[in-house]
mmCIF file of C-alpha atoms and ligand atoms in Angstrom:
data_model
loop_
_atom_site.group_PDB
_atom_site.id
_atom_site.type_symbol
_atom_site.label_atom_id
_atom_site.label_comp_id
_atom_site.label_asym_id
_atom_site.label_seq_id
_atom_site.Cartn_x
_atom_site.Cartn_y
_atom_site.Cartn_z
ATOM 1 C CA UNK A 1 45.265 53.505 -107.271
ATOM 2 C CA UNK A 2 44.507 51.075 -105.939
ATOM 3 C CA UNK A 3 41.376 49.807 -103.410
ATOM 4 C CA UNK A 4 41.648 49.378 -100.007
ATOM 5 C CA UNK A 5 41.523 45.448 -98.731
ATOM 6 C CA UNK A 6 41.100 43.124 -96.621
ATOM 7 C CA UNK A 7 41.277 39.950 -94.357
ATOM 8 C CA UNK A 8 38.310 37.633 -93.976
ATOM 9 C CA UNK A 9 37.246 34.525 -94.130
ATOM 10 C CA UNK A 10 36.095 32.828 -97.414
ATOM 11 C CA UNK A 11 35.012 29.659 -99.185
ATOM 12 C CA UNK A 12 35.467 28.798 -101.856
ATOM 13 C CA UNK A 13 33.711 25.188 -101.656
ATOM 14 C CA UNK A 14 30.975 23.942 -98.976
ATOM 15 C CA UNK A 15 31.914 21.546 -96.828
ATOM 16 C CA UNK A 16 34.061 20.980 -93.322
ATOM 17 C CA UNK A 17 36.605 23.687 -91.896
ATOM 18 C CA UNK A 18 38.871 23.454 -94.211
ATOM 19 C CA UNK A 19 37.361 25.230 -97.062
ATOM 20 C CA UNK A 20 37.196 27.980 -94.434
ATOM 21 C CA UNK A 21 40.489 29.865 -95.742
ATOM 22 C CA UNK A 22 42.468 33.280 -94.749
ATOM 23 C CA UNK A 23 42.893 36.034 -98.069
ATOM 24 C CA UNK A 24 43.094 38.995 -98.377
ATOM 25 C CA UNK A 25 39.876 41.000 -100.525
ATOM 26 C CA UNK A 26 38.378 44.204 -101.297
ATOM 27 C CA UNK A 27 36.792 45.933 -98.785
ATOM 28 C CA UNK A 28 32.963 45.716 -99.190
ATOM 29 C CA UNK A 29 31.880 49.289 -99.702
ATOM 30 C CA UNK A 30 28.086 50.068 -99.235
ATOM 31 C CA UNK A 31 24.880 51.048 -100.460
ATOM 32 C CA UNK A 32 22.195 53.347 -99.646
ATOM 33 C CA UNK A 33 20.725 52.010 -96.371
ATOM 34 C CA UNK A 34 23.150 50.091 -95.479
ATOM 35 C CA UNK A 35 26.118 50.451 -92.882
ATOM 36 C CA UNK A 36 29.716 50.507 -93.716
ATOM 37 C CA UNK A 37 31.290 48.339 -90.071
ATOM 38 C CA UNK A 38 35.197 47.602 -89.235
ATOM 39 C CA UNK A 39 34.908 44.373 -87.228
ATOM 40 C CA UNK A 40 35.984 43.986 -83.791
ATOM 41 C CA UNK A 41 34.529 40.972 -83.518
ATOM 42 C CA UNK A 42 32.624 37.873 -84.532
ATOM 43 C CA UNK A 43 30.336 36.018 -83.546
ATOM 44 C CA UNK A 44 30.162 31.978 -84.279
ATOM 45 C CA UNK A 45 26.947 30.528 -84.640
ATOM 46 C CA UNK A 46 25.842 26.804 -84.831
ATOM 47 C CA UNK A 47 24.056 27.873 -88.135
ATOM 48 C CA UNK A 48 27.736 28.863 -89.686
ATOM 49 C CA UNK A 49 28.544 25.264 -89.507
ATOM 50 C CA UNK A 50 25.206 24.394 -91.873
ATOM 51 C CA UNK A 51 25.585 27.696 -93.604
ATOM 52 C CA UNK A 52 29.592 25.751 -94.558
ATOM 53 C CA UNK A 53 27.331 22.218 -96.496
ATOM 54 C CA UNK A 54 24.703 24.615 -97.306
ATOM 55 C CA UNK A 55 22.862 22.664 -95.819
ATOM 56 C CA UNK A 56 21.341 25.639 -93.917
ATOM 57 C CA UNK A 57 17.103 27.167 -94.412
ATOM 58 C CA UNK A 58 18.867 30.074 -96.369
ATOM 59 C CA UNK A 59 20.372 28.390 -99.643
ATOM 60 C CA UNK A 60 24.624 29.845 -100.296
ATOM 61 C CA UNK A 61 26.462 31.191 -103.296
ATOM 62 C CA UNK A 62 30.409 30.663 -103.434
ATOM 63 C CA UNK A 63 32.178 32.235 -103.103
ATOM 64 C CA UNK A 64 30.982 32.943 -99.691
ATOM 65 C CA UNK A 65 32.487 35.115 -96.622
ATOM 66 C CA UNK A 66 30.242 33.792 -94.173
ATOM 67 C CA UNK A 67 28.260 34.694 -90.658
ATOM 68 C CA UNK A 68 25.893 36.797 -89.708
ATOM 69 C CA UNK A 69 26.479 38.488 -86.657
ATOM 70 C CA UNK A 70 29.647 41.923 -85.455
ATOM 71 C CA UNK A 71 29.978 44.044 -83.384
ATOM 72 C CA UNK A 72 31.964 46.702 -84.085
ATOM 73 C CA UNK A 73 32.149 50.217 -85.347
ATOM 74 C CA UNK A 74 30.308 53.015 -87.685
ATOM 75 C CA UNK A 75 32.253 53.750 -90.602
ATOM 76 C CA UNK A 76 30.014 56.712 -91.001
ATOM 77 C CA UNK A 77 29.097 57.758 -87.486
ATOM 78 C CA UNK A 78 31.505 56.382 -85.135
ATOM 79 C CA UNK A 79 28.505 54.839 -82.976
ATOM 80 C CA UNK A 80 29.537 51.752 -81.143
ATOM 81 C CA UNK A 81 26.815 49.110 -82.959
ATOM 82 C CA UNK A 82 25.895 45.339 -83.516
ATOM 83 C CA UNK A 83 24.918 44.278 -86.342
ATOM 84 C CA UNK A 84 23.188 41.795 -87.822
ATOM 85 C CA UNK A 85 24.978 40.860 -92.186
ATOM 86 C CA UNK A 86 22.528 39.265 -95.074
ATOM 87 C CA UNK A 87 23.752 36.607 -96.374
ATOM 88 C CA UNK A 88 26.817 36.233 -95.350
ATOM 89 C CA UNK A 89 29.370 38.085 -94.719
ATOM 90 C CA UNK A 90 30.365 38.770 -90.993
ATOM 91 C CA UNK A 91 34.292 36.898 -90.836
ATOM 92 C CA UNK A 92 36.344 39.435 -92.118
ATOM 93 C CA UNK A 93 37.078 42.956 -90.595
ATOM 94 C CA UNK A 94 34.727 44.946 -92.072
ATOM 95 C CA UNK A 95 31.027 44.330 -92.954
ATOM 96 C CA UNK A 96 28.306 45.333 -94.633
ATOM 97 C CA UNK A 97 24.659 45.609 -92.737
ATOM 98 C CA UNK A 98 21.736 47.048 -93.857
ATOM 99 C CA UNK A 99 20.659 49.861 -91.806
ATOM 100 C CA UNK A 100 17.891 48.797 -90.047
ATOM 101 C CA UNK A 101 19.693 45.226 -88.823
ATOM 102 C CA UNK A 102 22.076 47.703 -87.043
ATOM 103 C CA UNK A 103 22.058 48.892 -83.796
ATOM 104 C CA UNK A 104 24.200 50.933 -81.314
ATOM 105 C CA UNK A 105 25.089 49.603 -78.018
ATOM 106 C CA UNK A 106 24.990 51.322 -74.639
ATOM 107 C CA UNK A 107 27.799 51.944 -72.925
ATOM 108 C CA UNK A 108 28.073 50.013 -70.220
ATOM 109 C CA UNK A 109 27.435 46.286 -71.987
ATOM 110 C CA UNK A 110 30.481 44.885 -73.614
ATOM 111 C CA UNK A 111 31.142 43.382 -77.167
ATOM 112 C CA UNK A 112 30.525 40.292 -76.066
ATOM 113 C CA UNK A 113 27.476 40.873 -73.900
ATOM 114 C CA UNK A 114 26.216 42.645 -77.840
ATOM 115 C CA UNK A 115 27.575 39.871 -79.355
ATOM 116 C CA UNK A 116 26.347 36.336 -77.559
ATOM 117 C CA UNK A 117 22.654 38.479 -77.150
ATOM 118 C CA UNK A 118 21.841 39.013 -80.969
ATOM 119 C CA UNK A 119 21.766 35.758 -82.453
ATOM 120 C CA UNK A 120 21.398 33.599 -79.615
ATOM 121 C CA UNK A 121 19.774 35.645 -76.863
ATOM 122 C CA UNK A 122 17.491 36.735 -79.129
ATOM 123 C CA UNK A 123 16.146 33.235 -80.785
ATOM 124 C CA UNK A 124 16.078 32.546 -76.249
ATOM 125 C CA UNK A 125 13.402 35.109 -75.918
ATOM 126 C CA UNK A 126 11.443 34.406 -78.306
ATOM 127 C CA UNK A 127 11.055 31.086 -77.993
ATOM 128 C CA UNK A 128 10.265 31.246 -74.547
ATOM 129 C CA UNK A 129 7.821 34.105 -75.469
ATOM 130 C CA UNK A 130 6.603 34.303 -78.569
ATOM 131 C CA UNK A 131 7.041 30.600 -79.256
ATOM 132 C CA UNK A 132 7.004 28.556 -76.473
ATOM 133 C CA UNK A 133 3.745 31.247 -74.409
ATOM 134 C CA UNK A 134 5.153 30.271 -71.256
ATOM 135 C CA UNK A 135 2.567 30.466 -68.399
ATOM 136 C CA UNK A 136 3.326 31.509 -64.714
ATOM 137 C CA UNK A 137 5.086 28.798 -62.965
ATOM 138 C CA UNK A 138 5.587 26.167 -65.557
ATOM 139 C CA UNK A 139 8.486 23.758 -66.184
ATOM 140 C CA UNK A 140 10.052 24.110 -69.507
ATOM 141 C CA UNK A 141 13.131 22.277 -70.673
ATOM 142 C CA UNK A 142 15.776 24.115 -72.936
ATOM 143 C CA UNK A 143 17.841 20.964 -74.526
ATOM 144 C CA UNK A 144 22.001 21.827 -74.981
ATOM 145 C CA UNK A 145 21.552 23.190 -71.898
ATOM 146 C CA UNK A 146 25.619 24.729 -72.403
ATOM 147 C CA UNK A 147 25.670 25.860 -76.082
ATOM 148 C CA UNK A 148 25.092 29.357 -76.830
ATOM 149 C CA UNK A 149 21.579 29.650 -77.315
ATOM 150 C CA UNK A 150 20.998 27.171 -74.833
ATOM 151 C CA UNK A 151 23.071 28.635 -71.425
ATOM 152 C CA UNK A 152 20.880 32.165 -72.528
ATOM 153 C CA UNK A 153 17.832 30.488 -72.645
ATOM 154 C CA UNK A 154 17.666 28.917 -69.014
ATOM 155 C CA UNK A 155 18.996 32.707 -67.881
ATOM 156 C CA UNK A 156 15.389 33.472 -69.407
ATOM 157 C CA UNK A 157 13.359 30.392 -68.421
ATOM 158 C CA UNK A 158 12.125 31.836 -65.251
ATOM 159 C CA UNK A 159 12.530 36.265 -65.440
ATOM 160 C CA UNK A 160 10.267 35.048 -68.310
ATOM 161 C CA UNK A 161 8.045 32.941 -66.450
ATOM 162 C CA UNK A 162 8.785 29.492 -66.172
ATOM 163 C CA UNK A 163 8.857 27.613 -62.610
ATOM 164 C CA UNK A 164 11.837 24.736 -63.288
ATOM 165 C CA UNK A 165 13.431 24.326 -65.193
ATOM 166 C CA UNK A 166 15.227 21.088 -66.416
ATOM 167 C CA UNK A 167 18.630 21.656 -68.860
ATOM 168 C CA UNK A 168 20.040 18.365 -70.724
ATOM 169 C CA UNK A 169 23.685 18.651 -72.108
ATOM 170 C CA UNK A 170 26.073 15.583 -72.881
ATOM 171 C CA UNK A 171 28.423 15.619 -70.952
ATOM 172 C CA UNK A 172 28.825 15.953 -66.505
ATOM 173 C CA UNK A 173 30.934 19.200 -67.729
ATOM 174 C CA UNK A 174 28.401 20.515 -69.088
ATOM 175 C CA UNK A 175 25.714 19.715 -67.034
ATOM 176 C CA UNK A 176 27.491 21.735 -64.929
ATOM 177 C CA UNK A 177 27.487 25.135 -66.693
ATOM 178 C CA UNK A 178 23.995 24.835 -67.188
ATOM 179 C CA UNK A 179 23.279 23.963 -63.173
ATOM 180 C CA UNK A 180 25.603 26.210 -62.593
ATOM 181 C CA UNK A 181 23.103 29.155 -64.671
ATOM 182 C CA UNK A 182 20.381 28.630 -62.696
ATOM 183 C CA UNK A 183 18.621 25.026 -64.407
ATOM 184 C CA UNK A 184 16.428 22.840 -61.878
ATOM 185 C CA UNK A 185 18.189 20.346 -62.656
ATOM 186 C CA UNK A 186 19.855 18.517 -65.669
ATOM 187 C CA UNK A 187 20.228 15.657 -67.274
ATOM 188 C CA UNK A 188 21.521 13.439 -70.644
ATOM 189 C CA UNK A 189 20.027 13.470 -73.330
ATOM 190 C CA UNK A 190 20.406 10.578 -74.327
ATOM 191 C CA UNK A 191 17.296 9.512 -77.149
ATOM 192 C CA UNK A 192 17.398 5.880 -75.035
ATOM 193 C CA UNK A 193 15.237 6.625 -71.611
ATOM 194 C CA UNK A 194 15.003 10.188 -72.103
ATOM 195 C CA UNK A 195 10.779 10.684 -72.521
ATOM 196 C CA UNK A 196 10.874 8.891 -68.005
ATOM 197 C CA UNK A 197 14.532 11.205 -66.712
ATOM 198 C CA UNK A 198 12.397 14.284 -68.194
ATOM 199 C CA UNK A 199 8.405 13.185 -66.563
ATOM 200 C CA UNK A 200 11.327 12.319 -63.347
ATOM 201 C CA UNK A 201 12.944 15.264 -62.860
ATOM 202 C CA UNK A 202 9.600 17.250 -63.427
ATOM 203 C CA UNK A 203 8.007 14.829 -60.591
ATOM 204 C CA UNK A 204 6.670 12.784 -62.508
ATOM 205 C CA UNK A 205 3.969 14.410 -64.730
ATOM 206 C CA UNK A 206 4.678 16.146 -68.053
ATOM 207 C CA UNK A 207 6.474 19.070 -69.253
ATOM 208 C CA UNK A 208 4.485 22.341 -70.071
ATOM 209 C CA UNK A 209 7.103 23.337 -73.152
ATOM 210 C CA UNK A 210 10.609 21.592 -74.890
ATOM 211 C CA UNK A 211 13.011 24.155 -77.172
ATOM 212 C CA UNK A 212 14.790 20.975 -78.599
ATOM 213 C CA UNK A 213 17.431 22.063 -81.199
ATOM 214 C CA UNK A 214 18.903 18.522 -81.652
ATOM 215 C CA UNK A 215 16.016 16.457 -83.882
ATOM 216 C CA UNK A 216 16.203 13.628 -84.523
ATOM 217 C CA UNK A 217 15.195 10.338 -81.010
ATOM 218 C CA UNK A 218 15.553 13.936 -79.273
ATOM 219 C CA UNK A 219 12.806 15.631 -81.062
ATOM 220 C CA UNK A 220 10.552 12.332 -80.891
ATOM 221 C CA UNK A 221 11.685 11.502 -77.036
ATOM 222 C CA UNK A 222 10.852 15.165 -76.094
ATOM 223 C CA UNK A 223 7.440 15.331 -77.973
ATOM 224 C CA UNK A 224 5.928 12.115 -76.388
ATOM 225 C CA UNK A 225 7.289 14.253 -73.306
ATOM 226 C CA UNK A 226 4.465 17.239 -73.212
ATOM 227 C CA UNK A 227 1.875 17.268 -70.265
ATOM 228 C CA UNK A 228 -1.635 18.140 -72.645
ATOM 229 C CA UNK A 229 -1.932 21.341 -73.868
ATOM 230 C CA UNK A 230 2.587 21.420 -73.645
ATOM 231 C CA UNK A 231 5.099 22.864 -76.797
ATOM 232 C CA UNK A 232 7.810 21.314 -78.358
ATOM 233 C CA UNK A 233 9.556 24.303 -79.935
ATOM 234 C CA UNK A 234 12.098 23.785 -82.411
ATOM 235 C CA UNK A 235 15.092 25.945 -83.555
ATOM 236 C CA UNK A 236 17.606 23.484 -85.228
ATOM 237 C CA UNK A 237 18.809 20.178 -85.708
ATOM 238 C CA UNK A 238 21.539 19.892 -85.071
ATOM 239 C CA UNK A 239 21.801 16.619 -85.771
ATOM 240 C CA UNK A 240 20.242 16.744 -89.557
ATOM 241 C CA UNK A 241 17.433 14.076 -88.984
ATOM 242 C CA UNK A 242 13.891 16.060 -89.471
ATOM 243 C CA UNK A 243 11.382 14.537 -88.126
ATOM 244 C CA UNK A 244 7.274 12.992 -89.149
ATOM 245 C CA UNK A 245 4.915 14.821 -86.759
ATOM 246 C CA UNK A 246 1.449 12.722 -87.482
ATOM 247 C CA UNK A 247 -1.220 15.638 -86.110
ATOM 248 C CA UNK A 248 -3.612 13.048 -84.624
ATOM 249 C CA UNK A 249 -0.229 11.687 -81.774
ATOM 250 C CA UNK A 250 -1.127 16.379 -81.487
ATOM 251 C CA UNK A 251 -5.001 15.805 -80.780
ATOM 252 C CA UNK A 252 -5.573 12.396 -79.039
ATOM 253 C CA UNK A 253 -2.823 15.107 -75.875
ATOM 254 C CA UNK A 254 -3.559 18.134 -76.449
ATOM 255 C CA UNK A 255 -0.057 18.910 -77.878
ATOM 256 C CA UNK A 256 1.876 22.124 -79.713
ATOM 257 C CA UNK A 257 5.217 21.950 -82.504
ATOM 258 C CA UNK A 258 6.058 24.810 -83.438
ATOM 259 C CA UNK A 259 8.992 25.726 -85.232
ATOM 260 C CA UNK A 260 11.028 29.194 -84.815
ATOM 261 C CA UNK A 261 13.582 31.068 -87.389
ATOM 262 C CA UNK A 262 15.047 34.209 -86.072
ATOM 263 C CA UNK A 263 14.285 35.804 -90.157
ATOM 264 C CA UNK A 264 10.840 35.744 -89.153
ATOM 265 C CA UNK A 265 11.845 38.873 -86.558
ATOM 266 C CA UNK A 266 12.657 41.107 -89.669
ATOM 267 C CA UNK A 267 9.803 40.559 -91.254
ATOM 268 C CA UNK A 268 8.092 43.076 -87.869
ATOM 269 C CA UNK A 269 11.254 44.540 -86.479
ATOM 270 C CA UNK A 270 10.239 47.851 -84.590
ATOM 271 C CA UNK A 271 8.261 44.723 -82.450
ATOM 272 C CA UNK A 272 9.868 41.639 -83.036
ATOM 273 C CA UNK A 273 13.614 42.513 -83.354
ATOM 274 C CA UNK A 274 14.531 45.982 -82.049
ATOM 275 C CA UNK A 275 12.340 45.593 -78.807
ATOM 276 C CA UNK A 276 12.989 42.260 -78.080
ATOM 277 C CA UNK A 277 16.963 43.680 -78.542
ATOM 278 C CA UNK A 278 17.119 46.482 -75.953
ATOM 279 C CA UNK A 279 14.928 44.275 -73.753
ATOM 280 C CA UNK A 280 17.391 41.224 -73.612
ATOM 281 C CA UNK A 281 20.300 44.519 -73.045
ATOM 282 C CA UNK A 282 18.478 45.931 -70.346
ATOM 283 C CA UNK A 283 18.243 42.516 -68.263
ATOM 284 C CA UNK A 284 22.283 41.834 -68.974
ATOM 285 C CA UNK A 285 22.000 45.775 -67.430
ATOM 286 C CA UNK A 286 20.630 44.311 -63.950
ATOM 287 C CA UNK A 287 22.093 41.390 -64.216
ATOM 288 C CA UNK A 288 19.964 38.979 -65.179
ATOM 289 C CA UNK A 289 21.159 37.312 -67.569
ATOM 290 C CA UNK A 290 25.082 36.798 -68.866
ATOM 291 C CA UNK A 291 26.479 35.596 -71.584
ATOM 292 C CA UNK A 292 29.555 33.030 -71.468
ATOM 293 C CA UNK A 293 31.700 32.600 -73.763
ATOM 294 C CA UNK A 294 33.153 29.687 -73.733
ATOM 295 C CA UNK A 295 35.641 29.987 -77.166
ATOM 296 C CA UNK A 296 37.722 32.711 -78.998
ATOM 297 C CA UNK A 297 40.204 32.283 -81.815
ATOM 298 C CA UNK A 298 41.735 34.679 -83.881
ATOM 299 C CA UNK A 299 39.960 35.114 -86.873
ATOM 300 C CA UNK A 300 41.857 33.541 -89.114
ATOM 301 C CA UNK A 301 41.427 30.133 -86.639
ATOM 302 C CA UNK A 302 38.155 29.646 -88.323
ATOM 303 C CA UNK A 303 38.406 26.772 -88.501
ATOM 304 C CA UNK A 304 38.816 25.481 -85.812
ATOM 305 C CA UNK A 305 35.888 27.408 -83.505
ATOM 306 C CA UNK A 306 33.851 25.968 -86.398
ATOM 307 C CA UNK A 307 35.925 22.277 -85.673
ATOM 308 C CA UNK A 308 34.747 22.166 -82.040
ATOM 309 C CA UNK A 309 31.073 23.692 -82.333
ATOM 310 C CA UNK A 310 30.299 20.836 -84.439
ATOM 311 C CA UNK A 311 32.336 18.049 -82.386
ATOM 312 C CA UNK A 312 30.229 19.252 -79.060
ATOM 313 C CA UNK A 313 33.568 20.170 -77.685
ATOM 314 C CA UNK A 314 32.120 23.916 -76.268
ATOM 315 C CA UNK A 315 30.399 25.910 -74.072
ATOM 316 C CA UNK A 316 28.108 29.462 -74.210
ATOM 317 C CA UNK A 317 29.571 32.166 -76.746
ATOM 318 C CA UNK A 318 31.938 31.740 -79.475
ATOM 319 C CA UNK A 319 33.997 34.358 -80.868
ATOM 320 C CA UNK A 320 36.447 35.526 -83.330
ATOM 321 C CA UNK A 321 38.359 38.474 -82.694
ATOM 322 C CA UNK A 322 39.601 40.755 -85.981
ATOM 323 C CA UNK A 323 43.546 42.455 -85.745
HETATM 324 N N1 NAP B 1 16.412 29.522 -85.472
HETATM 325 C C1 NAP B 1 16.820 29.683 -85.162
HETATM 326 O O1 NAP B 1 16.686 30.724 -85.721
HETATM 327 C C2 NAP B 1 17.907 29.374 -84.843
HETATM 328 C C3 NAP B 1 19.603 30.173 -84.205
HETATM 329 C C4 NAP B 1 19.735 30.229 -82.992
HETATM 330 C C5 NAP B 1 20.809 28.840 -83.141
HETATM 331 N N2 NAP B 1 19.411 28.188 -83.376
HETATM 332 C C6 NAP B 1 19.627 26.802 -83.728
HETATM 333 O O2 NAP B 1 20.174 26.720 -82.507
HETATM 334 C C7 NAP B 1 21.029 25.285 -81.636
HETATM 335 C C8 NAP B 1 22.030 26.284 -80.931
HETATM 336 O O3 NAP B 1 22.706 27.508 -81.779
HETATM 337 P P1 NAP B 1 24.195 27.193 -81.395
HETATM 338 O O4 NAP B 1 24.422 28.615 -81.807
HETATM 339 O O5 NAP B 1 23.653 27.993 -79.309
HETATM 340 O O6 NAP B 1 25.237 26.289 -80.665
HETATM 341 P P2 NAP B 1 25.913 25.996 -79.644
HETATM 342 O O7 NAP B 1 24.445 25.719 -78.587
HETATM 343 O O8 NAP B 1 26.162 26.361 -78.684
HETATM 344 O O9 NAP B 1 26.135 24.299 -79.992
HETATM 345 C C9 NAP B 1 25.437 24.066 -80.603
HETATM 346 C C10 NAP B 1 25.542 22.322 -79.485
HETATM 347 O O10 NAP B 1 24.375 21.830 -80.473
HETATM 348 C C11 NAP B 1 24.140 19.970 -79.858
HETATM 349 N N3 NAP B 1 24.003 19.282 -80.101
HETATM 350 C C12 NAP B 1 23.563 18.457 -80.551
HETATM 351 N N4 NAP B 1 23.056 17.175 -81.319
HETATM 352 C C13 NAP B 1 24.245 17.612 -82.372
HETATM 353 C C14 NAP B 1 25.511 17.431 -83.538
HETATM 354 N N5 NAP B 1 24.705 15.943 -83.656
HETATM 355 N N6 NAP B 1 26.529 18.132 -83.516
HETATM 356 C C15 NAP B 1 27.091 18.868 -82.803
HETATM 357 N N7 NAP B 1 26.190 19.297 -82.259
HETATM 358 C C16 NAP B 1 24.550 18.664 -81.280
HETATM 359 C C17 NAP B 1 25.994 20.060 -78.248
HETATM 360 O O11 NAP B 1 25.017 19.978 -77.050
HETATM 361 P P3 NAP B 1 24.927 19.514 -76.584
HETATM 362 O O12 NAP B 1 26.791 18.305 -76.225
HETATM 363 O O13 NAP B 1 24.408 19.620 -74.910
HETATM 364 O O14 NAP B 1 23.961 18.794 -77.019
HETATM 365 C C18 NAP B 1 25.945 21.982 -78.783
HETATM 366 O O15 NAP B 1 26.408 22.838 -78.680
HETATM 367 C C19 NAP B 1 21.830 25.066 -83.314
HETATM 368 O O16 NAP B 1 20.671 23.677 -83.329
HETATM 369 C C20 NAP B 1 21.511 25.875 -84.459
HETATM 370 O O17 NAP B 1 20.867 25.732 -85.387
HETATM 371 C C21 NAP B 1 18.834 28.851 -84.145
#
């Protein structure tokens, strides 16, 4: 008897979007503590573009089925679930995931909403609450505010305590998306004059929390925009330029720099993974947050999704459809 196969995206080398090739490969099987999921759709995250080049936090090994986020049906129980894979494996018709990272979906929650809330929603939640430690009425700056993570961070800011939300995004269309999602003001993230634009957008005062995903000069300009006791939360380095911070600067201005990586939430999965995710499901059910799906492609065209993402042409959640 021949072993069952499936369609998947694989990469046999690291590099640009063209290394993502559509192939027929053996279907994976679940081991102890794992679940086999028949995938219905897959979330594309910016991290996947770093992994494609082997420049992500977690080093990758070839050949690789990319991706970390799926919605589908558990093969064993028939339950509809959203799940976070371990070390890739999501860009495929079937995915094996650790059972602890597999969350059943409430009936009213559509697949796309669940996909957007997993990596990007959980990240936005922790950026405000766990890392930004938002206090009532504070001003928060959300960079890349029209993107997957940013669009949810904008929507969650006030429900989680912010008084004012300043968005940045690199085009007028994206800034309009951020305003439509509830930002009070939206400005250009060009590092030239960014500190001043953020101050002006906050009535001439320093800002309390900045959520930074770009790094490089955007980080520098944002750090300088912080009020005393302000916090900048670093969750991405889309520009691939890291920063160095002088402790004297932090002390002199009473500023904090805080890092966040989603996978650390799995070290305390009930408190930091499941509970916030269920909180997000409830917020989605009452209409407080809505995942804006900005693009969808068939699985075979994953490379096109990556191209659009790195060329800064997308807004919201990007989805790959299976079947
Ligand atoms: N630490 C974590 O656990 C974690 C979890 C989720 C996401 N993230 C990070 O959060 C960021 C957003 O992720 P996402 O998946 O939601 O993607 P996304 O926001 O939908 O897309 C990335 C956005 O980054 C902005 N950007 C800034 N500099 C860029 C550059 N040089 N090249 C391409 N884009 C650039 C673009 O927005 P503008 O054009 O408007 O600037 C772009 O829309 C990424 O940096 C990602 O790595 C981190």
